Amino acid sequence: MLPQLLEKISRARVLVVGDAMLDRYWYGDVERISPEAPVPVVAVKEEKDLPGGAANVARSVRALGAQCTLFSISGDDREADSLERLLAAEDIRCHLERDKLLNTIVKLRVISKHLHQQMLRVDFDCPASKDARVKLLDNYLKHLPEYDAVIVSDYGKGGLGYIQEMIQAAHAAGRPVVVDPKGDDYSGYRGANLITPNRKEFEQVAGRFRDNADLERRAMKLVQDLDLGGVLVTRGEDGMSLVQRDGKVLHIRARAREVFDVTGAGDTVIAAIGCAWAVGSGLEDAVHLANVAAGIVVGKLGAATASPAEILNELGKEG
């Protein structure tokens, strides 16, 4: 079933809306401690920019073969230029609501090449203005009919002030919506077809669970309270747990990997489900695809993606 699903995904049109950011990496050598304070001195030798946040979700969608467009808010600056250029290089359409009063969100990581270790992360955050959020909503409503499915990638940066309006509009247009949530209040995601919190995010809202039965009970309460189609809890090395509105439950083991780097794994999961739904897949097949794709991504270092060829190769090992 999954090979046929992958083939269909090449015809999918997926809209990603959320908090896009620029992931900036400075690589260098650490050879001494600063005389000014007891901290290492990193002599930067290399710089690299990558799309981050919702933009990385868009990368994951495109890597799976679907057409993808990203809607987000940014500053009117060089970082926004860089983000647009990076996405265009991967054939991803990008509609940034540029606000001259904002700075584009940047996560700067300083990494020691010699120690293979992240030494420091510096976040440049800037809350979006109401005007920018309204323009984003208007643009979303205008273009929504052009797409088969919607992915909402909420990184809690304030760029999504009208998620309820987006979900309701998608339902009115007959488009499924999958949400990667943030924060301790999920009421804004009411009515979504699926939300995909990781374990920590889920427990922040639903409380700590003792075992699978406890998880299922807490997830079903969330489904009922928020009128959701389902909850998919991604659990790292413990796999994934899906609880659906009709009472169906699915626990999937994580795929064994020598490297287990969860960076970007959640982006891959939501991208795979959005792509699968865009071509009419059932949720359980979509989740199985997401599990295979996430297994590939956690076997790589950094924010990686999974291609159809890699997924087919992985499925071939099962044959």
PDB file of C-alpha atoms in Angstrom, residues 11 14 37 68 78 129 147 150 182 216 230 257 273:
ATOM      1  CA  ARG A  11       0.202  14.805  -7.432  1.00  0.00           C
ATOM      2  CA  VAL A  14      -0.067  20.901   0.286  1.00  0.00           C
ATOM      3  CA  ALA A  37      35.334  34.653  31.328  1.00  0.00           C
ATOM      4  CA  CYS A  68       4.201  22.759  -1.479  1.00  0.00           C
ATOM      5  CA  ARG A  78      18.250  39.863   4.601  1.00  0.00           C
ATOM      6  CA  SER A 129       2.016  42.249  14.779  1.00  0.00           C
ATOM      7  CA  TYR A 147      -4.637  23.056  -2.110  1.00  0.00           C
ATOM      8  CA  VAL A 150      -3.409  22.077   5.207  1.00  0.00           C
ATOM      9  CA  LYS A 182       2.610  24.205  21.044  1.00  0.00           C
ATOM     10  CA  GLU A 216      -5.302   6.410  25.501  1.00  0.00           C
ATOM     11  CA  GLY A 230      -7.602  12.252  16.589  1.00  0.00           C
ATOM     12  CA  ARG A 257      18.531   3.204  14.328  1.00  0.00           C
ATOM     13  CA  ILE A 273       0.448  12.799   7.163  1.00  0.00           C
TER      14      ILE A 273
END
